[in-house]
Tab-separated table of C-alpha atoms in Angstrom:
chain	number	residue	atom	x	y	z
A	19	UNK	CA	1.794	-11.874	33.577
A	20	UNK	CA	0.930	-8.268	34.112
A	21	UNK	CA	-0.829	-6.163	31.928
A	22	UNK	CA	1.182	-2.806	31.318
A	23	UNK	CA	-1.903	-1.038	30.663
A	24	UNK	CA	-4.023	-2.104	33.484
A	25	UNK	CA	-2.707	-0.144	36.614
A	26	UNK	CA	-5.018	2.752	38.426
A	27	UNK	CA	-5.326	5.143	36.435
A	28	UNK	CA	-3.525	8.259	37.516
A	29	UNK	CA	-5.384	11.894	38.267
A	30	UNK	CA	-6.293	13.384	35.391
A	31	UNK	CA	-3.862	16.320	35.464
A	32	UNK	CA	-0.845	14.253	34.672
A	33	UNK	CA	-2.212	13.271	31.387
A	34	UNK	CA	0.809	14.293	28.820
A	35	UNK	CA	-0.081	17.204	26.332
A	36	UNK	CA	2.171	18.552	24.615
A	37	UNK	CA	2.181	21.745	22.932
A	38	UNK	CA	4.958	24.157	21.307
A	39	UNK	CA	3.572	27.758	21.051
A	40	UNK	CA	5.224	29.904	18.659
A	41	UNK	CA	7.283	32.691	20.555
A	42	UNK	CA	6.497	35.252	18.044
A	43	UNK	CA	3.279	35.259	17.614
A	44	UNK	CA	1.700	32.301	19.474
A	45	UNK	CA	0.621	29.524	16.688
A	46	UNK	CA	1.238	26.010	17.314
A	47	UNK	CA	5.420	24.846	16.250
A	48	UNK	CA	5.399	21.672	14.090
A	49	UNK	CA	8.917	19.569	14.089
A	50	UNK	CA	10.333	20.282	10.123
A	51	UNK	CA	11.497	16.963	8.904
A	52	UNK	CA	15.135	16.447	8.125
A	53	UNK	CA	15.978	20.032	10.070
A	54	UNK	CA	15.742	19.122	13.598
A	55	UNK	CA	14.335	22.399	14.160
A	56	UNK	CA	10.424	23.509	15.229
A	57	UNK	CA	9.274	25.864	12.638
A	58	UNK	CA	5.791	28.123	12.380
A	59	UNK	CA	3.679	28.292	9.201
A	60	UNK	CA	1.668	31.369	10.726
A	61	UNK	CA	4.904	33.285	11.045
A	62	UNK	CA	7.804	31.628	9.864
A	63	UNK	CA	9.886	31.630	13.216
A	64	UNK	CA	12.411	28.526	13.689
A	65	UNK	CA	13.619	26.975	16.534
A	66	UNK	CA	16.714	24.753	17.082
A	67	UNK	CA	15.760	21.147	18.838
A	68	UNK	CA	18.523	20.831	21.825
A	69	UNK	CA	20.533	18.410	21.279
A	70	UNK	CA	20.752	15.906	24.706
A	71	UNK	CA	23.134	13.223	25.704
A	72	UNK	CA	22.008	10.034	23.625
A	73	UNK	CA	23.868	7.537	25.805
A	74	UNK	CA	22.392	8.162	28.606
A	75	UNK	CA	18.862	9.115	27.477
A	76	UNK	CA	17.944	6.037	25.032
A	77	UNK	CA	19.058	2.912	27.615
A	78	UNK	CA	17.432	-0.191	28.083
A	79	UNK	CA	14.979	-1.112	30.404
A	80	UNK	CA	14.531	-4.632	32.664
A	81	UNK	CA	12.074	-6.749	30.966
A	82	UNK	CA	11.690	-8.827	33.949
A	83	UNK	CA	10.533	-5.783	36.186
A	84	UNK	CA	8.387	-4.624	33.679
A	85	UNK	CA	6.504	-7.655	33.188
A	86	UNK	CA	5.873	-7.550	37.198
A	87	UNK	CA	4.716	-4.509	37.033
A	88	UNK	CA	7.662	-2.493	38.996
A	89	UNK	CA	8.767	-0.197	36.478
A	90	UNK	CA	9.490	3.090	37.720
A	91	UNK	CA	6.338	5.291	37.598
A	92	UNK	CA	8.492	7.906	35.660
A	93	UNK	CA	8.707	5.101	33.013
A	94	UNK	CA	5.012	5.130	32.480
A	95	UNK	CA	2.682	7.855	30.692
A	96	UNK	CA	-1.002	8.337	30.015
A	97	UNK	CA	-1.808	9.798	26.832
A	98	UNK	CA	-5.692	10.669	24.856
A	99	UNK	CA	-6.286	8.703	22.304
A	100	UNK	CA	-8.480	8.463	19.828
A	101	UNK	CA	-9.704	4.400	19.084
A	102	UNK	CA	-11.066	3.686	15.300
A	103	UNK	CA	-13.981	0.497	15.671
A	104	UNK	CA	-12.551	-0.133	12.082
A	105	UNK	CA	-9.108	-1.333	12.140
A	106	UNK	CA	-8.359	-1.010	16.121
A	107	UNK	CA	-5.997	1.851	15.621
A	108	UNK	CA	-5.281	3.770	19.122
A	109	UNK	CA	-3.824	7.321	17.935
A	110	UNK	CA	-3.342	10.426	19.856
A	111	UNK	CA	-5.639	13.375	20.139
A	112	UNK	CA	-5.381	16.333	22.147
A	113	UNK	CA	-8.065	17.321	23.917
A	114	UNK	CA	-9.942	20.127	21.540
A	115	UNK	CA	-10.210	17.132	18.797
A	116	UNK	CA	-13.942	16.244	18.614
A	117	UNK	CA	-13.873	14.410	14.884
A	118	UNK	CA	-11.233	12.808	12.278
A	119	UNK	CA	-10.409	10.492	9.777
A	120	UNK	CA	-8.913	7.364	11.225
A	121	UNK	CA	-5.347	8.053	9.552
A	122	UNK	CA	-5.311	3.761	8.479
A	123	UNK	CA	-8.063	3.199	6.949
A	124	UNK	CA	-9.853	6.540	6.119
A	125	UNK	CA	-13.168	5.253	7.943
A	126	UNK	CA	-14.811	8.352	10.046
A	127	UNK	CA	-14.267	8.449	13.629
A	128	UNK	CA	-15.516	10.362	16.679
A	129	UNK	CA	-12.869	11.265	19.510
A	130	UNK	CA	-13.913	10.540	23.201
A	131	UNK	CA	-12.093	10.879	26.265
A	132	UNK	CA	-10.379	7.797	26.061
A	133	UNK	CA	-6.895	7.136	27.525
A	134	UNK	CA	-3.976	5.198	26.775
A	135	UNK	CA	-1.987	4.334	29.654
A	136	UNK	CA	1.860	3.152	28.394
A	137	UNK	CA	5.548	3.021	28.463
A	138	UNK	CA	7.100	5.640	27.635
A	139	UNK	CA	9.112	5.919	24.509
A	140	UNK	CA	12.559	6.090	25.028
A	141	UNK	CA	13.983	6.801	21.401
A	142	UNK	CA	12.551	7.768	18.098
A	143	UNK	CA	14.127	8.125	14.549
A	144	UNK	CA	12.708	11.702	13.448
A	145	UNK	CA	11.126	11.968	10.113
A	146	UNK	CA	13.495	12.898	7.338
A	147	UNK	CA	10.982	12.894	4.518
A	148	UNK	CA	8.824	15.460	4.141
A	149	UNK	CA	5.117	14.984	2.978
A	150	UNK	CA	5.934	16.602	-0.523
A	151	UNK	CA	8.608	14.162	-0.886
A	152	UNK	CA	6.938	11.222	-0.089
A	153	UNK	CA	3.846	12.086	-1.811
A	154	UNK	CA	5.872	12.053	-4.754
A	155	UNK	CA	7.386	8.797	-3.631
A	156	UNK	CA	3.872	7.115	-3.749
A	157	UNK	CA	2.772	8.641	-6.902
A	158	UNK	CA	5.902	7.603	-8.552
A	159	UNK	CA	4.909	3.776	-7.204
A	160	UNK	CA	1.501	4.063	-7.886
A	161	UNK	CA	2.678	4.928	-11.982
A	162	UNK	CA	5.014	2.307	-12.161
A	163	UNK	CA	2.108	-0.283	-11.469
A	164	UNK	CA	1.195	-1.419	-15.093
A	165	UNK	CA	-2.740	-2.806	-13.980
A	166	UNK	CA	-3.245	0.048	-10.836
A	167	UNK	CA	-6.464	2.308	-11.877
A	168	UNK	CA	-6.116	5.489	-13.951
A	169	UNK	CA	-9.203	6.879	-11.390
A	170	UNK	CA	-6.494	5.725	-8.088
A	171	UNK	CA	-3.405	7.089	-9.763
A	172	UNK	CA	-5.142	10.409	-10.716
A	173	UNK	CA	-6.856	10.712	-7.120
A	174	UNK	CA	-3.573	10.094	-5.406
A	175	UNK	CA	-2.232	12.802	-7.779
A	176	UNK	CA	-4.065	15.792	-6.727
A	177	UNK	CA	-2.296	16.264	-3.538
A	178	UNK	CA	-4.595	15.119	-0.679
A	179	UNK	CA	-2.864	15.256	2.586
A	180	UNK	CA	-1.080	12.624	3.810
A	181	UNK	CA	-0.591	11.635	7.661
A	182	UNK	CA	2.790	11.572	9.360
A	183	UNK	CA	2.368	8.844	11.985
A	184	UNK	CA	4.815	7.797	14.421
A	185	UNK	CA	4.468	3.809	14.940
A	186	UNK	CA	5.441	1.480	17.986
A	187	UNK	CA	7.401	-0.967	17.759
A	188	UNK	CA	9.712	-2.614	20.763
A	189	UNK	CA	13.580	-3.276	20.176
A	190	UNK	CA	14.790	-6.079	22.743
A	191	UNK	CA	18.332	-7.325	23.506
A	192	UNK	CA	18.971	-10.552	25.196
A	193	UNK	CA	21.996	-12.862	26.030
A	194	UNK	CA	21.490	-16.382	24.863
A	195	UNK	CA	23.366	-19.837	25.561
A	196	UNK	CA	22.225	-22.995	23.555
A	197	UNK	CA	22.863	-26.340	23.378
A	198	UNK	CA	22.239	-29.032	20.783
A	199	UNK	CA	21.752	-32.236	19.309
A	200	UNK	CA	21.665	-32.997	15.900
A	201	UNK	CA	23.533	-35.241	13.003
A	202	UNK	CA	26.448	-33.765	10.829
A	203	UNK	CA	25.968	-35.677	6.715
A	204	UNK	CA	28.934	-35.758	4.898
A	205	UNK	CA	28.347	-36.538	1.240
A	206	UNK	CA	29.924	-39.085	-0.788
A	207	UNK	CA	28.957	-40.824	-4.105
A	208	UNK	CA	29.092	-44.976	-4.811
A	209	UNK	CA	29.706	-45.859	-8.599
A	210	UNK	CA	27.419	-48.342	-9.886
A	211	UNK	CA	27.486	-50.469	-13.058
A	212	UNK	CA	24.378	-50.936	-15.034
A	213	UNK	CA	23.399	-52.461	-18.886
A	214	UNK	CA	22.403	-50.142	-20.895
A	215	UNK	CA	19.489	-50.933	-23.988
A	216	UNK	CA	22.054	-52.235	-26.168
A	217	UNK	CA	23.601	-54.351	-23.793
A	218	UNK	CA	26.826	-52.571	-22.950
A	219	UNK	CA	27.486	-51.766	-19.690
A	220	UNK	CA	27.809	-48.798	-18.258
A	221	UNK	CA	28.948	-46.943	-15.083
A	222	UNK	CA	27.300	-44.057	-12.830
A	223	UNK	CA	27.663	-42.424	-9.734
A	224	UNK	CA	24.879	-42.262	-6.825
A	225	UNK	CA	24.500	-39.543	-4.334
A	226	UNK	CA	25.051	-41.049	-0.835
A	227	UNK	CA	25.069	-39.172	2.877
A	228	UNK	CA	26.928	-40.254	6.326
A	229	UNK	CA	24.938	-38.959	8.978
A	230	UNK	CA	27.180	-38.908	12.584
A	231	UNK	CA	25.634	-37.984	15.841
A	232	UNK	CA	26.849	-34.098	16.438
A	233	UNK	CA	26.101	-31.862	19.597
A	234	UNK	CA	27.593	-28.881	21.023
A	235	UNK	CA	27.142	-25.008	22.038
A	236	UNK	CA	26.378	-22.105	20.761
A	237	UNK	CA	26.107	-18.431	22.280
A	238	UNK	CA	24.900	-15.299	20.875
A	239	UNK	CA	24.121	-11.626	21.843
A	240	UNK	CA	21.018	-9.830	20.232
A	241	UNK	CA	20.728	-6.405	20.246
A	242	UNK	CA	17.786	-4.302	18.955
A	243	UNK	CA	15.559	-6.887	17.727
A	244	UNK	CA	12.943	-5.148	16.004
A	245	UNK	CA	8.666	-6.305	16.431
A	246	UNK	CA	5.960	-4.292	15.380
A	247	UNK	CA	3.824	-2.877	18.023
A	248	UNK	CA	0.766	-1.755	16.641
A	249	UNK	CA	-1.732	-4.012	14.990
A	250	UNK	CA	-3.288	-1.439	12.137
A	251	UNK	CA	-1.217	-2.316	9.380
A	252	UNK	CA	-0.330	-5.178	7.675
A	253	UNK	CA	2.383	-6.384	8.843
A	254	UNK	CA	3.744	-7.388	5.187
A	255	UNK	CA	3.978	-3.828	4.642
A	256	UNK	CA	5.506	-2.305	7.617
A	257	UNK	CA	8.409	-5.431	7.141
A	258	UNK	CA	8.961	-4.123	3.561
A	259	UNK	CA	9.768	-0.596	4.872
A	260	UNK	CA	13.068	-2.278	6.963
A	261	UNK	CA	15.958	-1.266	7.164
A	262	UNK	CA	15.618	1.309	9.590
A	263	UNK	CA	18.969	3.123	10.633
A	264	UNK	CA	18.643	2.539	14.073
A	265	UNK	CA	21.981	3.552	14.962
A	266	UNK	CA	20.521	7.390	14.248
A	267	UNK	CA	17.657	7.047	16.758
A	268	UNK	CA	17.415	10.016	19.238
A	269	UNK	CA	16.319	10.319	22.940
A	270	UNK	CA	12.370	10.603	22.700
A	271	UNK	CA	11.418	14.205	23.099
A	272	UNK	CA	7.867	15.712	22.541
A	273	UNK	CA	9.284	18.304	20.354
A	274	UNK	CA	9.675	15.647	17.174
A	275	UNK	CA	6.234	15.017	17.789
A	276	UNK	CA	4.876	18.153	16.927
A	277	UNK	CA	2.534	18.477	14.361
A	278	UNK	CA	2.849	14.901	13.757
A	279	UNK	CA	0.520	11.751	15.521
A	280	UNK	CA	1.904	8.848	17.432
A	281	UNK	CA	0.254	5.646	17.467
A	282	UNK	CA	-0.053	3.883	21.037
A	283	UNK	CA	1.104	0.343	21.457
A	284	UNK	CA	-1.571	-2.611	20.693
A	285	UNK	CA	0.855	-5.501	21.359
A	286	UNK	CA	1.885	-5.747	25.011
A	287	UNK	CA	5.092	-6.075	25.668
A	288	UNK	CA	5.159	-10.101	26.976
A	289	UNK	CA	3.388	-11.027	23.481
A	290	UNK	CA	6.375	-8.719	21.779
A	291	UNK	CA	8.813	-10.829	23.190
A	292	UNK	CA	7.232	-13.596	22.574
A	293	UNK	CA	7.308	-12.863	18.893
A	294	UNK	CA	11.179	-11.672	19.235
A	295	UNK	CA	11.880	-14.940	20.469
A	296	UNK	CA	10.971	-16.232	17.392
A	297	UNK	CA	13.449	-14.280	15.512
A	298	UNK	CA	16.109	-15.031	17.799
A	299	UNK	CA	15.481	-18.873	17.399
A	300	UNK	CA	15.828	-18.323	13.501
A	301	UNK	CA	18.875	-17.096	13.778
A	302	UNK	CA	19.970	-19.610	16.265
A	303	UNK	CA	18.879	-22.217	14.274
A	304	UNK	CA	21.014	-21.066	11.416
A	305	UNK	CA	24.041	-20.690	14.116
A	306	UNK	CA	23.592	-24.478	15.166
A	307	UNK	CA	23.950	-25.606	11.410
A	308	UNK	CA	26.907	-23.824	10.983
A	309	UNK	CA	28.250	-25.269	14.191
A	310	UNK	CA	27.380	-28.581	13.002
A	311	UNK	CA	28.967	-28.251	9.769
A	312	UNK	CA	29.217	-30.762	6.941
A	313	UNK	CA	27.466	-30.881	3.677
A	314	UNK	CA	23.895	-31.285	5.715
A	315	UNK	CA	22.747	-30.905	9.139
A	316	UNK	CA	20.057	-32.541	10.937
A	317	UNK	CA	19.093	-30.970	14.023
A	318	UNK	CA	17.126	-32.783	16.671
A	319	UNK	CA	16.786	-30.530	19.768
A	320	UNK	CA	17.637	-27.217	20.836
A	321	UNK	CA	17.777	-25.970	24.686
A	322	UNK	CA	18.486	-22.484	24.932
A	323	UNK	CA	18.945	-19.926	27.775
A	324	UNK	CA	18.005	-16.697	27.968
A	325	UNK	CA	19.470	-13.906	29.860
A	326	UNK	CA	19.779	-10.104	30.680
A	327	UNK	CA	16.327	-9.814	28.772
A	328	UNK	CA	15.963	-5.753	28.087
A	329	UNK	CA	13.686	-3.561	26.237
A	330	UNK	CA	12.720	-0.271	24.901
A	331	UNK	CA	9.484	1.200	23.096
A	332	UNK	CA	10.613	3.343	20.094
A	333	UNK	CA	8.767	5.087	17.464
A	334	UNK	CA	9.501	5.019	14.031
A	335	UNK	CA	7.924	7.347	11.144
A	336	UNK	CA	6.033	6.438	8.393
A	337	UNK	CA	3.737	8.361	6.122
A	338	UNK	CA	0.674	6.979	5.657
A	339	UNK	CA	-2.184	7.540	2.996
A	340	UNK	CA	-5.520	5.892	2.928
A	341	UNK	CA	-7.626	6.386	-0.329
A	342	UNK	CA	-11.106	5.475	-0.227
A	343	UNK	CA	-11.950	4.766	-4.580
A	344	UNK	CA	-15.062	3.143	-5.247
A	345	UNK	CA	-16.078	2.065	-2.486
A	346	UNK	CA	-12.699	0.391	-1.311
A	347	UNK	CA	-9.688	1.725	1.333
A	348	UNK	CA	-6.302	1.566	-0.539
A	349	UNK	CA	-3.658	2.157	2.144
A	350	UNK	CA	-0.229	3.212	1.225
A	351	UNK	CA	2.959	3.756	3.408
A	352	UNK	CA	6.278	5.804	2.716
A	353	UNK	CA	9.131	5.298	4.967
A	354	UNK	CA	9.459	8.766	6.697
A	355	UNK	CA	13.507	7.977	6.195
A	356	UNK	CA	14.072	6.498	3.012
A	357	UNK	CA	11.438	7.033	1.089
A	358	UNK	CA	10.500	3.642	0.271
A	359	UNK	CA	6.801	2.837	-0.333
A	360	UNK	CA	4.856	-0.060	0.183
A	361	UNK	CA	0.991	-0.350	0.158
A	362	UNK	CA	-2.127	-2.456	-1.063
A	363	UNK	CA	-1.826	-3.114	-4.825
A	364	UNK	CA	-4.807	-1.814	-6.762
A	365	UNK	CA	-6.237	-3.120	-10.251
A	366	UNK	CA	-7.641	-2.102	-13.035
A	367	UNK	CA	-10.349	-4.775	-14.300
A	368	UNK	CA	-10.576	-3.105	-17.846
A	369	UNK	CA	-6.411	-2.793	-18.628
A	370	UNK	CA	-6.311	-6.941	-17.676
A	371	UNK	CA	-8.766	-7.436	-20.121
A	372	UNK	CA	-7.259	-4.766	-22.828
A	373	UNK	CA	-4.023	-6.531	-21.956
A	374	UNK	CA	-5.448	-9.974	-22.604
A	375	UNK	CA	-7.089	-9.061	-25.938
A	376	UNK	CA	-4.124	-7.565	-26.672
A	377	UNK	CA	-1.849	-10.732	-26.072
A	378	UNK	CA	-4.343	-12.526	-28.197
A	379	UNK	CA	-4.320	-10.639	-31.260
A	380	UNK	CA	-0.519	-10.946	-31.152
A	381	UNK	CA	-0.563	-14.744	-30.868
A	382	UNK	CA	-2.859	-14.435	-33.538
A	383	UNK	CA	-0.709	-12.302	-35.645
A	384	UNK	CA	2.241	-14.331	-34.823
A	385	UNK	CA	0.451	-17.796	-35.687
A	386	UNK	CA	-1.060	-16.602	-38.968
A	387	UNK	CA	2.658	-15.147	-39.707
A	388	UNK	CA	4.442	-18.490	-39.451
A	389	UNK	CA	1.460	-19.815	-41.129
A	390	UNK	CA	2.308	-18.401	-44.354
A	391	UNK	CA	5.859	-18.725	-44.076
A	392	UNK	CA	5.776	-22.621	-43.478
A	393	UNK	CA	3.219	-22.361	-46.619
A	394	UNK	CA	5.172	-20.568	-48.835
């Protein structure tokens, strides 16, 4: 199979930058989440996003081709990036960045003139939570854990910036056809006699199945599975963000990117699918049973074709936070729609403790309580 990233790299002039200059008085536009407009800090001068034709700007693309390499070159981009030897992030840079914090795990990094040579994305869901909002989202979480450390919750308090990133993931849509072998049990219950202690007899029932051979056929279409592209974040984490409103998704344009960073894909498209397929065989799996019917199924083999395999690269927006207390990175992650947080789940050594004490002094209490009672 091909690797998407592999081709000649192009000149270096066609390297995509993208920058929004304010038309007032020149300072970089940043997309304002939730507004769909560009707005300046320097100045305060807005500017309305065009809308464009969603139909015919986010459409599929021909996983076969792609995989042979023979995607249109229009479909392909080369971006700087900037690669943390921590975690394995790949995020883009422009080309005046010299130094940052890796936005995942808050370990120092040095840009270089690296390049990331991809699909292009062909949708994005735009961020709809601002970082004030979703600061306050994570802070909220972060006080509603009963161990987390006071230290944590008071450092995540004071308003440290936190990154908007823009992850990859791929969406694919196939046509499947699948046919089956497998058992249908029907349950049905024997009554049995049996003596009892004293001698009596007595009767009871006991749980029996009738398996019969079953096979048959089963068809789906999936559309928009969803798999993670990027490799710098648990995946636990990123799965607890879902559901994603996909149906909002807009063409990709640069302008949502502004002020904003945009991870580049770590897991090629082939392995993507790859994982996909093993969503779509979950749910296939549950469609056979069904098909079977019964009270229990028993399936023995699946054979399953797969057609009209196509695929886009989206981005979808998360805020991200990485704390470095004591020594240790605690990463936390908003989703840049809803507002739901996930992250790593700090404790406090010295509340467990307090908390067991605690619990023991009320057993204690309790004991010595019914103690006196029973005495009395």
């Amino acid at each position: 199979m091909a690797d998407l990233t592999a081709p000649p790299p192009p000149p270096s002039d066609v390297i995509e930058e993208h920058r929004f200059p304010c038309s007032a008085c020149g300072s970089d536009l940043r997309f304002a989440p939730g507004g769909g407009k560009l707005v300046c800090d320097h100045c305060g001068y807005q500017e309305q996003i065009e809308e464009t034709g969603r139909a015919d700007a986010i459409k599929e693309l021909d996983f076969a081709r792609a995989i042979e390499a023979k995607l249109p070159e229009a479909e392909i981009e080369e971006t700087r990036v900037l690669s943390c030897d921590s975690c394995g992030a790949q995020v883009e840079f422009d080309a005046v960045t010299h130094a940052k914090e890796c936005p995942f795990c808050a370990s120092p990094v040095v840009a270089d003139s690296g390049t990331h040579r991809h699909i292009k994305p062909r949708g994005l869901l735009p961020f709809a939570q601002t970082e004030q909002t979703a600061h306050d989202a994570m802070a909220d979480w972060l006080g509603s854990l009963w161990f987390a450390p006071n230290g944590l919750q008071d450092y995540a308090r004071k308003g440290r910036k936190m990154q908007g990133i823009y992850v990859p993931y791929w969406t694919f849509d196939a046509d499947t056809k699948s046919e089956y072998r497998g058992e249908r049990g029907t349950v049905y219950y024997e009554t049995r006699t049996r003596r009892n202690s004293d001698g009596e007899t007595e009767t009871y029932r006991v749980q029996k199945v009738r398996w019969r051979p079953a096979r048959g056929r089963v068809a789906r279409w999936f559309d928009d599975v969803l798999v993670l592209a990027s490799r710098s974040l648990p995946q636990k984490y990123t799965d607890a963000l879902e559901p994603w409103d996909l149906a909002a998704m807009e063409p990709y344009r640069p302008e949502y990117i502004a002020g904003f960073r945009a991870e580049g894909y770590a897991v090629q498209l082939q392995d993507g699918f790859a994982e996909a397929r093993d969503k779509m065989d979950q749910v296939i799996r549950r469609d056979v049973k069904f098909d079977i019917g019964g009270d229990r199924q028993r399936i023995h083999d699946i054979q399953t074709q797969v057609a009209d395999v196509t695929f886009k690269h989206i981005l979808l927006p998360v805020w991200l936070a990485a704390y470095k207390y004591r020594g240790k990175t605690y990463r936390f992650v908003v989703n840049g729609r809803t507002g739901r947080v996930q992250g790593e789940r700090p404790w406090s050594t010295w509340k467990i403790a307090f908390a067991v004490i605690l619990g023991a002094i009320v057993a204690a209490g309790l004991g010595y309580f019914i103690a006196m009672q029973q005495s009395s």
